mmCIF file of C-alpha atoms in Angstrom:
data_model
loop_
_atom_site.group_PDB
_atom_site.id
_atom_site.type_symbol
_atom_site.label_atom_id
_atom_site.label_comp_id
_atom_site.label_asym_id
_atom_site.label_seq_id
_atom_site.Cartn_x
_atom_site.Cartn_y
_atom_site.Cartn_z
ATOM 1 C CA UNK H 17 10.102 -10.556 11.851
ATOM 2 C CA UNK H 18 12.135 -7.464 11.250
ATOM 3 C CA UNK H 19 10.478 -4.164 10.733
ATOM 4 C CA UNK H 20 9.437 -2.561 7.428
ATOM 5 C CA UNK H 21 12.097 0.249 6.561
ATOM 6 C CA UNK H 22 11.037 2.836 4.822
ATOM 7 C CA UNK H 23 7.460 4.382 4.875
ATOM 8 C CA UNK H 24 4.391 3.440 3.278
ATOM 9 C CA UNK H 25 4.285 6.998 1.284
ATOM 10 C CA UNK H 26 7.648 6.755 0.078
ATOM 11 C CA UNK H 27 7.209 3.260 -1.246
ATOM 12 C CA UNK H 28 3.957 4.519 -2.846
ATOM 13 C CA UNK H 29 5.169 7.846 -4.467
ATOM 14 C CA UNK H 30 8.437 6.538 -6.340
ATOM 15 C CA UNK H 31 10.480 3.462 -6.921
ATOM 16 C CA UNK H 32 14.512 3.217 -7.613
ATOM 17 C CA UNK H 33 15.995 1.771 -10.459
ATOM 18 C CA UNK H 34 19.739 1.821 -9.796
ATOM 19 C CA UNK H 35 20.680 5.686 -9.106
ATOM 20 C CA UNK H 36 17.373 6.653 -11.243
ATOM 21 C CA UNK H 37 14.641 7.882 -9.413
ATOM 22 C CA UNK H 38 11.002 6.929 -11.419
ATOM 23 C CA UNK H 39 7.435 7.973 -10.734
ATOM 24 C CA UNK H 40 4.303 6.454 -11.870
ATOM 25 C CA UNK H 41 3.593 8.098 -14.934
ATOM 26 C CA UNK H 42 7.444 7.598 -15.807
ATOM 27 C CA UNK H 43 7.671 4.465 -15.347
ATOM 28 C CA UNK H 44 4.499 3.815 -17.379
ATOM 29 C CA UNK H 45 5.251 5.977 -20.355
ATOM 30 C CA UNK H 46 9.163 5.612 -20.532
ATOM 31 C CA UNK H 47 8.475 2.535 -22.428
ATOM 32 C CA UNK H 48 6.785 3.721 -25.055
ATOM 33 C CA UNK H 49 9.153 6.258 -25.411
ATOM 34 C CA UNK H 50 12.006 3.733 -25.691
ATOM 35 C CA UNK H 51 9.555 2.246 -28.391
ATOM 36 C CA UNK H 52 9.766 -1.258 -26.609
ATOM 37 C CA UNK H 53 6.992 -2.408 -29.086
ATOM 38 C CA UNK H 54 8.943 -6.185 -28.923
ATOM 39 C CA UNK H 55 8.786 -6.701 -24.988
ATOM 40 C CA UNK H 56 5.387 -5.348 -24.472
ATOM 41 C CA UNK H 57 4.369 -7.420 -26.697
ATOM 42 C CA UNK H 58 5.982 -10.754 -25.397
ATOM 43 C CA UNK H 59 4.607 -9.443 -22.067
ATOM 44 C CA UNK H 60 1.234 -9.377 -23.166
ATOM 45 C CA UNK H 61 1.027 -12.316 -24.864
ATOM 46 C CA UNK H 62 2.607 -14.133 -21.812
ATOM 47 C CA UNK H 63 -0.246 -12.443 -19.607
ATOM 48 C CA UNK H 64 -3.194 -13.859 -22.246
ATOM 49 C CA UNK H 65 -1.537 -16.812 -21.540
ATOM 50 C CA UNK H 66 -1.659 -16.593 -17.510
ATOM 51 C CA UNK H 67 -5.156 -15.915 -17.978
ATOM 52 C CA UNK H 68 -6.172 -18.188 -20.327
ATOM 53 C CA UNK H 69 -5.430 -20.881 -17.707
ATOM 54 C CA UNK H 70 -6.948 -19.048 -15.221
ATOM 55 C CA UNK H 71 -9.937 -18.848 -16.868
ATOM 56 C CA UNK H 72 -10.001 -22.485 -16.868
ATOM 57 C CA UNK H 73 -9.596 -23.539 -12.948
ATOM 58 C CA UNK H 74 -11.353 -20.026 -12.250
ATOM 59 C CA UNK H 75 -13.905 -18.762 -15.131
ATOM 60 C CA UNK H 76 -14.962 -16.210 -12.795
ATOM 61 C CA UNK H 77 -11.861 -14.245 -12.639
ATOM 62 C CA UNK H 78 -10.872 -14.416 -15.823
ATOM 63 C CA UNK H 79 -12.502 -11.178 -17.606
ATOM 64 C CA UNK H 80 -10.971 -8.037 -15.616
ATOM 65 C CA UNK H 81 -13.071 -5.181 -16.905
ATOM 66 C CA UNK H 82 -13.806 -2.238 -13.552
ATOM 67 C CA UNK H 83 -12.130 -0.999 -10.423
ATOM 68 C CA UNK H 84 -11.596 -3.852 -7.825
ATOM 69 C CA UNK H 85 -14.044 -1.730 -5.335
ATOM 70 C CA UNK H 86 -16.876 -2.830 -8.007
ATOM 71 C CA UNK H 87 -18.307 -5.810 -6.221
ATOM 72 C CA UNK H 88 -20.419 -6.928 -9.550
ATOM 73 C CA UNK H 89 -16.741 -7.199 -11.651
ATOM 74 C CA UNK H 90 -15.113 -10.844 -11.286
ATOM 75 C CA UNK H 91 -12.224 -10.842 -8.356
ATOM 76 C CA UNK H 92 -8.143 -10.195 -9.517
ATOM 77 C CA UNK H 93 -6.593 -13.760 -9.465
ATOM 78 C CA UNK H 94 -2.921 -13.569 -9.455
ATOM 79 C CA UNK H 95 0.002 -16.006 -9.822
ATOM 80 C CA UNK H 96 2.689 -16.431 -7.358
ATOM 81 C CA UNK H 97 6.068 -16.633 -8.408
ATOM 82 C CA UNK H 98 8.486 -17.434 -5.228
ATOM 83 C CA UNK H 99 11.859 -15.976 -5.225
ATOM 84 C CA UNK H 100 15.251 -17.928 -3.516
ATOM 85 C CA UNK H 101 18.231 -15.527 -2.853
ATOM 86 C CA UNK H 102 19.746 -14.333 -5.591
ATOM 87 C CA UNK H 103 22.320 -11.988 -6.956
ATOM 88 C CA UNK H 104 22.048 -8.919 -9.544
ATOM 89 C CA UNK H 105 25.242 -8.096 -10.908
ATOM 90 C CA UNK H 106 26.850 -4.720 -12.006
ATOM 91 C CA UNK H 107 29.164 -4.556 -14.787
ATOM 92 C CA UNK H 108 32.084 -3.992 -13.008
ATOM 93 C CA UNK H 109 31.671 -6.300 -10.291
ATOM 94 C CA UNK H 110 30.383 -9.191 -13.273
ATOM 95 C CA UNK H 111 34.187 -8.205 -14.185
ATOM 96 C CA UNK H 112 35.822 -8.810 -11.206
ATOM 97 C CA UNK H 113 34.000 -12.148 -10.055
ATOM 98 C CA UNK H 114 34.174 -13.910 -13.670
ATOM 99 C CA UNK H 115 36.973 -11.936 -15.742
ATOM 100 C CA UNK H 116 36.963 -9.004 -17.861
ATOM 101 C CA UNK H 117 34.472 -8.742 -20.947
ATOM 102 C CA UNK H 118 32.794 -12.431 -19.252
ATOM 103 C CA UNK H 119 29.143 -12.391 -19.757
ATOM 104 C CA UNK H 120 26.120 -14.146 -18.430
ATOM 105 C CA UNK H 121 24.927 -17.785 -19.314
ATOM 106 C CA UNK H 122 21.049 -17.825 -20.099
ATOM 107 C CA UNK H 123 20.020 -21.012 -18.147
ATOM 108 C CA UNK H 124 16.238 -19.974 -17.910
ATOM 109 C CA UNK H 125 13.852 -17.244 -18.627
ATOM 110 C CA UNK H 126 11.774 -16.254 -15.446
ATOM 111 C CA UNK H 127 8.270 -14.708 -16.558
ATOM 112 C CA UNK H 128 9.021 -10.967 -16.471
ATOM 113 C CA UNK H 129 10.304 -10.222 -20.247
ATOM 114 C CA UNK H 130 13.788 -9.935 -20.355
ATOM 115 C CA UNK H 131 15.036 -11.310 -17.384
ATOM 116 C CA UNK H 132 16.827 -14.713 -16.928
ATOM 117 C CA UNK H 133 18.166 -17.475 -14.405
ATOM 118 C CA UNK H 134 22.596 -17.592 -15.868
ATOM 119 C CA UNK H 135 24.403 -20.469 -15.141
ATOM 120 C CA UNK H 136 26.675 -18.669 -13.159
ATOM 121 C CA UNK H 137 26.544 -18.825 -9.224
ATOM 122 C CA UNK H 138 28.813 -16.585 -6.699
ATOM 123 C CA UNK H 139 29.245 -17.356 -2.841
ATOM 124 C CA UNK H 140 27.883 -14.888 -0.939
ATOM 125 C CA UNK H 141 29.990 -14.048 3.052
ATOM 126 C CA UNK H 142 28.691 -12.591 6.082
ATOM 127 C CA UNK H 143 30.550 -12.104 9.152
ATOM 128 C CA UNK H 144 29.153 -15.256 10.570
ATOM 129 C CA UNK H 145 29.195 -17.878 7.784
ATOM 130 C CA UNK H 146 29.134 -18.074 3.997
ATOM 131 C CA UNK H 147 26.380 -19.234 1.653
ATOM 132 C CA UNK H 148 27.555 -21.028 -1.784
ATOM 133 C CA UNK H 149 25.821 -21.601 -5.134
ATOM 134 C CA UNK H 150 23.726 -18.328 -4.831
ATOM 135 C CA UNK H 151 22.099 -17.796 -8.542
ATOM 136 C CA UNK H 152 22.991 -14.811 -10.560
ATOM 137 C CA UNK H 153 20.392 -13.203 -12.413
ATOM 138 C CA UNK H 154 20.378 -11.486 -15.227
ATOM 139 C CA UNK H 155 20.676 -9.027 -17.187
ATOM 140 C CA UNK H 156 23.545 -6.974 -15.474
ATOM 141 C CA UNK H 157 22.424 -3.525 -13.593
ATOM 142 C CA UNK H 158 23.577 -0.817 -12.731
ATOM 143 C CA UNK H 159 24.078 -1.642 -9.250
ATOM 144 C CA UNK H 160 24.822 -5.119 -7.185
ATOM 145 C CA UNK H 161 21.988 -6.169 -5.474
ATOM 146 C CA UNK H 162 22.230 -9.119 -3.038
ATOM 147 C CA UNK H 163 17.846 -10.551 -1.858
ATOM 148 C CA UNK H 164 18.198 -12.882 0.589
ATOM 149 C CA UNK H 165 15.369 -14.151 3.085
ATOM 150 C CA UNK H 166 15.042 -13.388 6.903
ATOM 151 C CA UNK H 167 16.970 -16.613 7.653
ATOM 152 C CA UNK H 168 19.702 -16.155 5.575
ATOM 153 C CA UNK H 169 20.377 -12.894 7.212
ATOM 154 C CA UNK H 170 20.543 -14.977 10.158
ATOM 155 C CA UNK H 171 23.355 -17.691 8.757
ATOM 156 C CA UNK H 172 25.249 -14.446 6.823
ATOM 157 C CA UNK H 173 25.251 -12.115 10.484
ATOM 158 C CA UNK H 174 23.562 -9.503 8.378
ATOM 159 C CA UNK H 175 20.462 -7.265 9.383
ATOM 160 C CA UNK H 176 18.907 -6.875 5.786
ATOM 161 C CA UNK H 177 16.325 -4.335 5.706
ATOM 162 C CA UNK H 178 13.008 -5.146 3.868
ATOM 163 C CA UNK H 179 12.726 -2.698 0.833
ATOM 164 C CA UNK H 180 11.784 -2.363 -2.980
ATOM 165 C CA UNK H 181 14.448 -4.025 -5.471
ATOM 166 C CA UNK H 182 16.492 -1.239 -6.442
ATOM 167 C CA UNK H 183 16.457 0.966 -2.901
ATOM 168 C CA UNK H 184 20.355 0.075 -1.614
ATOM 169 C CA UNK H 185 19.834 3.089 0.957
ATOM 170 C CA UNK H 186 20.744 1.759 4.128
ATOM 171 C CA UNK H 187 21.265 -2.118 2.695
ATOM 172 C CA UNK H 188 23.656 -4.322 4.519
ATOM 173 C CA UNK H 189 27.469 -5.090 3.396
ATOM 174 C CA UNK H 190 28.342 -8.267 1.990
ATOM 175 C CA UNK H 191 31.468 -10.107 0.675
ATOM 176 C CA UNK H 192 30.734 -11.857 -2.845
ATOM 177 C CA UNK H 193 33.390 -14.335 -4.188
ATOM 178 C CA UNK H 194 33.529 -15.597 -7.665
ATOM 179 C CA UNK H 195 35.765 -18.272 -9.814
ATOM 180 C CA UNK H 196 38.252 -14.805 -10.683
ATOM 181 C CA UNK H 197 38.072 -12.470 -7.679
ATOM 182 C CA UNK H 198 35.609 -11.231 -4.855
ATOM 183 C CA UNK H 199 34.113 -7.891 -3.946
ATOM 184 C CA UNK H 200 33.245 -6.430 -0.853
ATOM 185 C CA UNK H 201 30.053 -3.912 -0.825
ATOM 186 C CA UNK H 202 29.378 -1.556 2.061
ATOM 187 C CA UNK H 203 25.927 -2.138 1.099
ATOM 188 C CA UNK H 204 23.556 -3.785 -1.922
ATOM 189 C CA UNK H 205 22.294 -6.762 0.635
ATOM 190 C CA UNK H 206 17.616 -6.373 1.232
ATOM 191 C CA UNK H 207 15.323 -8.734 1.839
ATOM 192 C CA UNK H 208 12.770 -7.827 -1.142
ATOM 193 C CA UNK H 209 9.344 -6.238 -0.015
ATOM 194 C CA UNK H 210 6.508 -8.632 -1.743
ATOM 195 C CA UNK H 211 5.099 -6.843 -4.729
ATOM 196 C CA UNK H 212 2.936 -7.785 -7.774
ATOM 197 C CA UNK H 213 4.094 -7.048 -11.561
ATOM 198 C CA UNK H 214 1.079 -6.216 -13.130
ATOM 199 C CA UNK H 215 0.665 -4.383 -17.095
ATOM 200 C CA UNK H 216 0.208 -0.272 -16.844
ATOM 201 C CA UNK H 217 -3.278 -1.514 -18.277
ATOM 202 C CA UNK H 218 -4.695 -4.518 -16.782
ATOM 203 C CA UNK H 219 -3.717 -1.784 -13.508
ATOM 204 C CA UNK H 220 -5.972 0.658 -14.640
ATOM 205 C CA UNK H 221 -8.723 -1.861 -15.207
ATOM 206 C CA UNK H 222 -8.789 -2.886 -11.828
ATOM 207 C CA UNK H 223 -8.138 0.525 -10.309
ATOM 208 C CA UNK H 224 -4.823 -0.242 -9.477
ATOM 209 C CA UNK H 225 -2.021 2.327 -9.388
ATOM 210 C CA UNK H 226 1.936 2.181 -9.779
ATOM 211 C CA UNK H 227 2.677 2.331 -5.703
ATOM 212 C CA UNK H 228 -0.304 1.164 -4.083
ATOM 213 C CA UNK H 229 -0.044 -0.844 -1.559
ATOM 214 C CA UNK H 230 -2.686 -3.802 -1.578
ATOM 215 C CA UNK H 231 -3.987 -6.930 0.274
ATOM 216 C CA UNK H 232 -4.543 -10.675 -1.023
ATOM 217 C CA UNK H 233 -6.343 -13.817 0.606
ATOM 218 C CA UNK H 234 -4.766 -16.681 -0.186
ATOM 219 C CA UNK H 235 -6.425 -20.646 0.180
ATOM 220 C CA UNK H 236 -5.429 -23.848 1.280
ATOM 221 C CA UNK H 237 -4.703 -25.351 4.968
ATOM 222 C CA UNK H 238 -2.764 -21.903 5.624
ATOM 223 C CA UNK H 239 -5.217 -19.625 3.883
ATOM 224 C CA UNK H 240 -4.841 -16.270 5.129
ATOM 225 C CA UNK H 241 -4.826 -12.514 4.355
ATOM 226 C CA UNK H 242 -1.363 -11.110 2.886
ATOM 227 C CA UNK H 243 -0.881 -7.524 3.367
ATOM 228 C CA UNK H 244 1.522 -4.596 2.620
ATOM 229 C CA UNK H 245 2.148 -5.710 -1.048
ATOM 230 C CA UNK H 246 3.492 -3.123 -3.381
ATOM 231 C CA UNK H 247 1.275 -3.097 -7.115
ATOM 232 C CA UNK H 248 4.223 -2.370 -9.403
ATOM 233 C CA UNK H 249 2.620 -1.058 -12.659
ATOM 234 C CA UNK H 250 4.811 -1.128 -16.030
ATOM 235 C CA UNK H 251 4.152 -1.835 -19.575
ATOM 236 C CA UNK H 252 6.558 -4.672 -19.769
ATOM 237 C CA UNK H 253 5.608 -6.328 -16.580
ATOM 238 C CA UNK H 254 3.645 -10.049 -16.625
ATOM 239 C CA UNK H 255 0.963 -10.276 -14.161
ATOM 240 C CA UNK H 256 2.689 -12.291 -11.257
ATOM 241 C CA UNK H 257 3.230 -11.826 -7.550
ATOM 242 C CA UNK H 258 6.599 -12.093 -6.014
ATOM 243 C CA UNK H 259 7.515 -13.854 -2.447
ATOM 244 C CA UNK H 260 10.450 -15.011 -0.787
ATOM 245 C CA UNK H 261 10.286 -18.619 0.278
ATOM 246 C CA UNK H 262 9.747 -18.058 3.864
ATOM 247 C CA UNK H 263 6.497 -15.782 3.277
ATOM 248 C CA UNK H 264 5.381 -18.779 0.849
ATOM 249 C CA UNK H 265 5.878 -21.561 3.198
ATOM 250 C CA UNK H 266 3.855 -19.334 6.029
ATOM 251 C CA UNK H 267 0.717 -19.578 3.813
ATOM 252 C CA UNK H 268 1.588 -22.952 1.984
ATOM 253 C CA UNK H 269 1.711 -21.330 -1.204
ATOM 254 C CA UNK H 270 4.182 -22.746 -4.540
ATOM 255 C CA UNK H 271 4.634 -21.226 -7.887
ATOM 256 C CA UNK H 272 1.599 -20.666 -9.849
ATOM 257 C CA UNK H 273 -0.702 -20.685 -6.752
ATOM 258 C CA UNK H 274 -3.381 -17.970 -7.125
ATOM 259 C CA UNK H 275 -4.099 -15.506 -5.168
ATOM 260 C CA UNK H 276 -7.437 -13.324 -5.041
ATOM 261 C CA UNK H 277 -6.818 -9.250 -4.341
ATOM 262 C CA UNK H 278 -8.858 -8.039 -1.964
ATOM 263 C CA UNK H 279 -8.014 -4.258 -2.144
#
């Protein structure tokens, strides 16, 4: 397993969204400056929903209400959403790869409001071998971003360093080909740092802060304790944790497993 880049501290004090640099109480209140009254509420009703069925298989988590460090308050039980490799496009290379003015198919929502599975699927080159049918998703950003998994780094011939979506400092090069044209990027490739989308205030029910780095225990045959995973707090954000496949498969979790935070 490849080293962490980046420090703890700087993960904690601010997270990049394409060139943009954001800190907690930006990233929590820029929403409701953008009056995104439509997604927050989608968001929140999607949560209600996540718990309503969590309140089912576990009644006891199911009312957050005080700081996690409050033993007498019911435990944070989160669903896991596992990630594949994927691609994030930027307008310019969306032109390139598919034709000028071409746009995104929605094939499927994914849980966090506003962002989608397309129908559209680039190959993705290394300087060892190629990978084919890698999903795009959507919407286009600022910035390509290529998350691939530990293995596919080894396939590709690419180092990939393990940081936040949106930190490209010191991300590997990649070759991407589409139907129209390919790009080459002297960086945009990470393997994604595990993280949990959680609302700006189910976090500050449970003590949590935009940042923090926390630890879950997980059940099953290959229960164990997960550590290092980033809380990342916004108004529009569905409470779900994110994995790649390998870190799911080490402690036999799928989507919609829960997972208990532990602090």
């Amino acid at each position: 397993m490849e080293s962490i880049v980046g420090s703890s501290t700087e993960i904690k004090q601010r997270y990049f969204t394409g060139s943009s640099v954001y800190t907690q109480q930006s990233r929590c209140s820029l929403a409701e400056r953008l009056n995104m009254n439509e997604t927050n509420s989608q968001a929140q009703w999607i949560t209600q929903q996540i718990m309503a069925e969590m309140a089912k298989s576990h009644p006891e988590s199911a009312s957050p209400s005080r700081a996690i460090s409050d033993s007498a308050q019911p435990a944070l039980m989160v669903p896991v959403g596992i990630s594949n490799r994927h691609v994030h496009l930027s307008r310019e290379d969306m032109d390139i790869l598919f034709g000028y003015g071409s746009s995104l198919t929605r094939m499927k929502a994914v849980k966090q409001p506003g962002q989608f599975a397309a129908a559209e699927t680039v190959t993705i080159k290394g300087p060892k071998k190629a990978i084919e049918n890698v999903r795009i998703l959507g919407p286009l950003r600022s910035e390509t971003q290529v998350e691939i998994s530990i293995a596919d780094g080894f396939v590709l011939g690419v180092q990939a360093p393990i940081k936040m979506s949106g930190d490209l400092v010191g991300s590997s090069p990649i070759e991407i080909m589409g139907p129209k044209g390919s790009v080459t990027k002297d960086g945009g490739v990470i393997v994604a740092w595990r993280h949990i989308h959680i609302p700006c205030d189910m976090a500050a029910q449970y003590g949590l802060t935009d940042g923090q780095e926390v630890s879950v225990q997980t059940e099953g045959h290959r229960a164990g304790i997960m550590q290092r995973i980033a809380v990342r707090a916004t108004q529009a954000s569905v409470l779900e944790m994110h994995v790649d496949v390998e870190e799911a498969n080490a402690y036999g979790l799928t989507n919609g497993s829960l997972v208990k935070v532990i602090g």
